[in-house]
mmCIF file of C-alpha atoms in Angstrom:
data_model
loop_
_atom_site.group_PDB
_atom_site.id
_atom_site.type_symbol
_atom_site.label_atom_id
_atom_site.label_comp_id
_atom_site.label_asym_id
_atom_site.label_seq_id
_atom_site.Cartn_x
_atom_site.Cartn_y
_atom_site.Cartn_z
ATOM 1 C CA UNK A 1 56.147 13.836 -5.355
ATOM 2 C CA UNK A 2 58.121 15.997 -7.673
ATOM 3 C CA UNK A 3 57.061 17.605 -11.016
ATOM 4 C CA UNK A 4 55.015 16.420 -13.887
ATOM 5 C CA UNK A 5 53.979 17.863 -17.175
ATOM 6 C CA UNK A 6 50.785 18.505 -19.049
ATOM 7 C CA UNK A 7 51.095 16.545 -22.318
ATOM 8 C CA UNK A 8 47.682 17.208 -23.754
ATOM 9 C CA UNK A 9 44.375 19.065 -22.914
ATOM 10 C CA UNK A 10 40.881 18.216 -24.231
ATOM 11 C CA UNK A 11 37.325 19.349 -23.842
ATOM 12 C CA UNK A 12 34.066 18.818 -25.586
ATOM 13 C CA UNK A 13 30.938 20.691 -25.775
ATOM 14 C CA UNK A 14 28.936 17.536 -26.547
ATOM 15 C CA UNK A 15 28.245 14.336 -24.722
ATOM 16 C CA UNK A 16 30.510 12.201 -26.942
ATOM 17 C CA UNK A 17 32.989 9.869 -25.494
ATOM 18 C CA UNK A 18 36.222 11.259 -27.163
ATOM 19 C CA UNK A 19 37.280 14.788 -26.372
ATOM 20 C CA UNK A 20 39.134 16.594 -28.982
ATOM 21 C CA UNK A 21 42.536 17.999 -28.117
ATOM 22 C CA UNK A 22 43.014 21.763 -27.934
ATOM 23 C CA UNK A 23 46.118 24.298 -27.816
ATOM 24 C CA UNK A 24 44.784 25.082 -24.325
ATOM 25 C CA UNK A 25 41.705 24.900 -21.989
ATOM 26 C CA UNK A 26 40.543 27.293 -19.452
ATOM 27 C CA UNK A 27 39.711 25.974 -16.007
ATOM 28 C CA UNK A 28 36.898 27.946 -14.233
ATOM 29 C CA UNK A 29 37.052 27.808 -10.405
ATOM 30 C CA UNK A 30 34.123 25.587 -8.870
ATOM 31 C CA UNK A 31 32.981 24.770 -12.407
ATOM 32 C CA UNK A 32 35.432 22.827 -14.512
ATOM 33 C CA UNK A 33 36.531 23.130 -17.957
ATOM 34 C CA UNK A 34 35.030 26.269 -19.854
ATOM 35 C CA UNK A 35 33.116 25.016 -22.671
ATOM 36 C CA UNK A 36 32.992 21.382 -21.697
ATOM 37 C CA UNK A 37 29.835 19.483 -21.234
ATOM 38 C CA UNK A 38 30.778 18.131 -17.745
ATOM 39 C CA UNK A 39 31.461 21.777 -16.203
ATOM 40 C CA UNK A 40 29.178 22.764 -13.412
ATOM 41 C CA UNK A 41 28.779 23.256 -9.695
ATOM 42 C CA UNK A 42 26.516 20.308 -9.482
ATOM 43 C CA UNK A 43 26.626 16.812 -11.096
ATOM 44 C CA UNK A 44 26.535 16.749 -14.828
ATOM 45 C CA UNK A 45 27.006 13.015 -15.555
ATOM 46 C CA UNK A 46 23.644 12.138 -16.923
ATOM 47 C CA UNK A 47 23.091 8.862 -14.590
ATOM 48 C CA UNK A 48 24.015 11.134 -11.543
ATOM 49 C CA UNK A 49 21.700 13.876 -12.474
ATOM 50 C CA UNK A 50 18.899 11.358 -12.609
ATOM 51 C CA UNK A 51 19.686 10.214 -9.022
ATOM 52 C CA UNK A 52 20.035 13.736 -7.535
ATOM 53 C CA UNK A 53 20.725 16.832 -9.603
ATOM 54 C CA UNK A 54 21.855 18.690 -6.587
ATOM 55 C CA UNK A 55 24.871 16.498 -5.705
ATOM 56 C CA UNK A 56 28.166 18.532 -5.862
ATOM 57 C CA UNK A 57 30.119 17.830 -9.058
ATOM 58 C CA UNK A 58 33.351 16.136 -7.747
ATOM 59 C CA UNK A 59 34.240 15.262 -11.457
ATOM 60 C CA UNK A 60 34.806 18.431 -12.940
ATOM 61 C CA UNK A 61 38.392 17.972 -14.359
ATOM 62 C CA UNK A 62 39.414 14.451 -15.447
ATOM 63 C CA UNK A 63 43.133 13.672 -15.446
ATOM 64 C CA UNK A 64 44.810 10.744 -16.992
ATOM 65 C CA UNK A 65 48.421 9.607 -17.059
ATOM 66 C CA UNK A 66 50.147 9.134 -20.530
ATOM 67 C CA UNK A 67 52.028 6.315 -18.991
ATOM 68 C CA UNK A 68 48.751 4.397 -19.108
ATOM 69 C CA UNK A 69 48.555 4.812 -22.803
ATOM 70 C CA UNK A 70 52.316 3.692 -23.198
ATOM 71 C CA UNK A 71 51.269 0.447 -21.337
ATOM 72 C CA UNK A 72 48.111 -0.062 -23.437
ATOM 73 C CA UNK A 73 50.227 0.511 -26.610
ATOM 74 C CA UNK A 74 52.392 -2.309 -25.638
ATOM 75 C CA UNK A 75 49.423 -4.480 -25.292
ATOM 76 C CA UNK A 76 48.299 -3.496 -28.978
ATOM 77 C CA UNK A 77 45.688 -0.886 -28.103
ATOM 78 C CA UNK A 78 46.176 2.469 -29.655
ATOM 79 C CA UNK A 79 44.735 5.309 -27.352
ATOM 80 C CA UNK A 80 45.596 8.939 -27.891
ATOM 81 C CA UNK A 81 45.099 11.810 -25.419
ATOM 82 C CA UNK A 82 41.327 12.756 -25.089
ATOM 83 C CA UNK A 83 40.197 9.461 -26.806
ATOM 84 C CA UNK A 84 38.881 8.122 -23.466
ATOM 85 C CA UNK A 85 37.452 11.296 -22.210
ATOM 86 C CA UNK A 86 40.139 12.990 -20.123
ATOM 87 C CA UNK A 87 40.530 16.750 -20.005
ATOM 88 C CA UNK A 88 44.322 16.839 -18.943
ATOM 89 C CA UNK A 89 46.799 14.140 -19.852
ATOM 90 C CA UNK A 90 49.881 14.215 -17.674
ATOM 91 C CA UNK A 91 53.265 12.572 -17.705
ATOM 92 C CA UNK A 92 55.625 12.158 -14.664
ATOM 93 C CA UNK A 93 53.108 11.820 -11.728
ATOM 94 C CA UNK A 94 51.576 8.698 -10.272
ATOM 95 C CA UNK A 95 48.027 9.981 -10.545
ATOM 96 C CA UNK A 96 46.561 6.755 -9.061
ATOM 97 C CA UNK A 97 48.755 6.888 -6.191
ATOM 98 C CA UNK A 98 47.889 10.421 -4.965
ATOM 99 C CA UNK A 99 46.021 10.691 -1.783
ATOM 100 C CA UNK A 100 42.331 12.359 -1.695
ATOM 101 C CA UNK A 101 42.613 16.065 -1.417
ATOM 102 C CA UNK A 102 46.098 16.443 -3.179
ATOM 103 C CA UNK A 103 46.330 19.774 -4.889
ATOM 104 C CA UNK A 104 47.734 19.929 -8.405
ATOM 105 C CA UNK A 105 49.122 23.203 -9.703
ATOM 106 C CA UNK A 106 48.775 23.009 -13.358
ATOM 107 C CA UNK A 107 50.770 25.696 -15.225
ATOM 108 C CA UNK A 108 51.230 29.181 -13.821
ATOM 109 C CA UNK A 109 47.784 29.692 -12.395
ATOM 110 C CA UNK A 110 45.199 26.841 -12.173
ATOM 111 C CA UNK A 111 44.829 24.579 -9.134
ATOM 112 C CA UNK A 112 42.692 21.438 -8.893
ATOM 113 C CA UNK A 113 41.796 19.401 -5.858
ATOM 114 C CA UNK A 114 41.870 15.590 -6.565
ATOM 115 C CA UNK A 115 38.555 14.000 -5.246
ATOM 116 C CA UNK A 116 38.789 10.438 -6.406
ATOM 117 C CA UNK A 117 39.217 7.676 -9.067
ATOM 118 C CA UNK A 118 37.212 7.764 -12.243
ATOM 119 C CA UNK A 119 35.097 4.793 -12.458
ATOM 120 C CA UNK A 120 35.586 3.699 -15.996
ATOM 121 C CA UNK A 121 32.364 2.809 -17.884
ATOM 122 C CA UNK A 122 31.435 0.382 -20.599
ATOM 123 C CA UNK A 123 31.826 3.106 -23.251
ATOM 124 C CA UNK A 124 35.413 2.495 -23.009
ATOM 125 C CA UNK A 125 34.746 -1.095 -24.422
ATOM 126 C CA UNK A 126 32.761 0.272 -27.156
ATOM 127 C CA UNK A 127 35.518 2.552 -28.116
ATOM 128 C CA UNK A 128 38.080 -0.394 -28.280
ATOM 129 C CA UNK A 129 36.953 -4.021 -27.596
ATOM 130 C CA UNK A 130 38.801 -5.463 -24.424
ATOM 131 C CA UNK A 131 40.131 -2.091 -23.254
ATOM 132 C CA UNK A 132 37.895 -1.952 -20.142
ATOM 133 C CA UNK A 133 39.480 -4.922 -18.543
ATOM 134 C CA UNK A 134 42.904 -3.210 -19.235
ATOM 135 C CA UNK A 135 41.838 -0.184 -17.444
ATOM 136 C CA UNK A 136 39.922 -1.911 -14.649
ATOM 137 C CA UNK A 137 42.175 -4.726 -13.173
ATOM 138 C CA UNK A 138 42.207 -6.915 -10.160
ATOM 139 C CA UNK A 139 44.594 -6.193 -7.466
ATOM 140 C CA UNK A 140 46.804 -8.637 -5.422
ATOM 141 C CA UNK A 141 43.775 -9.147 -3.123
ATOM 142 C CA UNK A 142 41.311 -9.541 -5.987
ATOM 143 C CA UNK A 143 40.106 -6.012 -5.339
ATOM 144 C CA UNK A 144 39.113 -3.946 -8.352
ATOM 145 C CA UNK A 145 41.763 -1.512 -9.373
ATOM 146 C CA UNK A 146 40.669 1.342 -11.565
ATOM 147 C CA UNK A 147 43.280 2.838 -13.822
ATOM 148 C CA UNK A 148 41.298 5.122 -15.961
ATOM 149 C CA UNK A 149 42.646 8.304 -14.343
ATOM 150 C CA UNK A 150 41.341 10.748 -11.505
ATOM 151 C CA UNK A 151 38.747 13.200 -11.087
ATOM 152 C CA UNK A 152 39.234 16.862 -9.578
ATOM 153 C CA UNK A 153 37.616 20.051 -8.852
ATOM 154 C CA UNK A 154 38.748 23.473 -9.853
ATOM 155 C CA UNK A 155 39.845 25.490 -6.846
ATOM 156 C CA UNK A 156 41.617 28.277 -8.898
ATOM 157 C CA UNK A 157 40.935 28.920 -12.457
ATOM 158 C CA UNK A 158 43.597 29.437 -15.271
ATOM 159 C CA UNK A 159 44.603 28.610 -18.700
ATOM 160 C CA UNK A 160 46.321 25.062 -18.948
ATOM 161 C CA UNK A 161 48.286 24.143 -22.032
ATOM 162 C CA UNK A 162 50.478 21.255 -23.135
ATOM 163 C CA UNK A 163 53.893 21.608 -21.765
ATOM 164 C CA UNK A 164 52.745 23.227 -18.560
ATOM 165 C CA UNK A 165 54.392 22.080 -15.318
ATOM 166 C CA UNK A 166 52.315 20.137 -12.818
ATOM 167 C CA UNK A 167 53.229 20.669 -9.176
ATOM 168 C CA UNK A 168 51.921 18.291 -6.515
ATOM 169 C CA UNK A 169 50.919 19.672 -2.981
ATOM 170 C CA UNK A 170 50.061 16.768 -0.717
ATOM 171 C CA UNK A 171 47.421 17.232 1.900
ATOM 172 C CA UNK A 172 48.122 16.852 5.599
ATOM 173 C CA UNK A 173 48.431 13.372 6.938
ATOM 174 C CA UNK A 174 46.839 10.881 7.525
ATOM 175 C CA UNK A 175 46.429 10.361 3.904
ATOM 176 C CA UNK A 176 43.259 8.690 2.355
ATOM 177 C CA UNK A 177 43.563 6.587 -0.739
ATOM 178 C CA UNK A 178 41.454 7.602 -3.628
ATOM 179 C CA UNK A 179 37.923 6.131 -3.813
ATOM 180 C CA UNK A 180 35.669 6.138 -6.981
ATOM 181 C CA UNK A 181 33.794 9.277 -7.429
#
């Protein structure tokens, strides 16, 4: 799977859709991004808290591939890192093609485990009209294809900064494709 690189890191203390970029973020084991509204052992997403506040938070760190922004730019959408809510923007890794349970080593210390696909929400269209259908497409068999990045949980904490190397550690076979979390 080779190497990738972190191109931007973002966090937000508030429930707003866009997350400001920072010089670095600190990942906390079992919690998520220090100072980010979605950090926690149990679900933080408001709709999920309403359903069952004790569900484990499988969405602690949201990663998105910068290649998607390149594609969107080519179609006339201007999207910058953090603007559609991710914490870590990557380049050089096919995030959506990773199997469930893949470990991503971010920089010298932090390790996250990939839990699934982000299910993009309507807020994406509020951010930029028509963007939702670009990040939720239809696959060859008519199945929904969600391209708005992936979610992960923090196994080992650490500081993550732009320029950090990302090392991919695949889980044991058989590989399970990512599902929405």
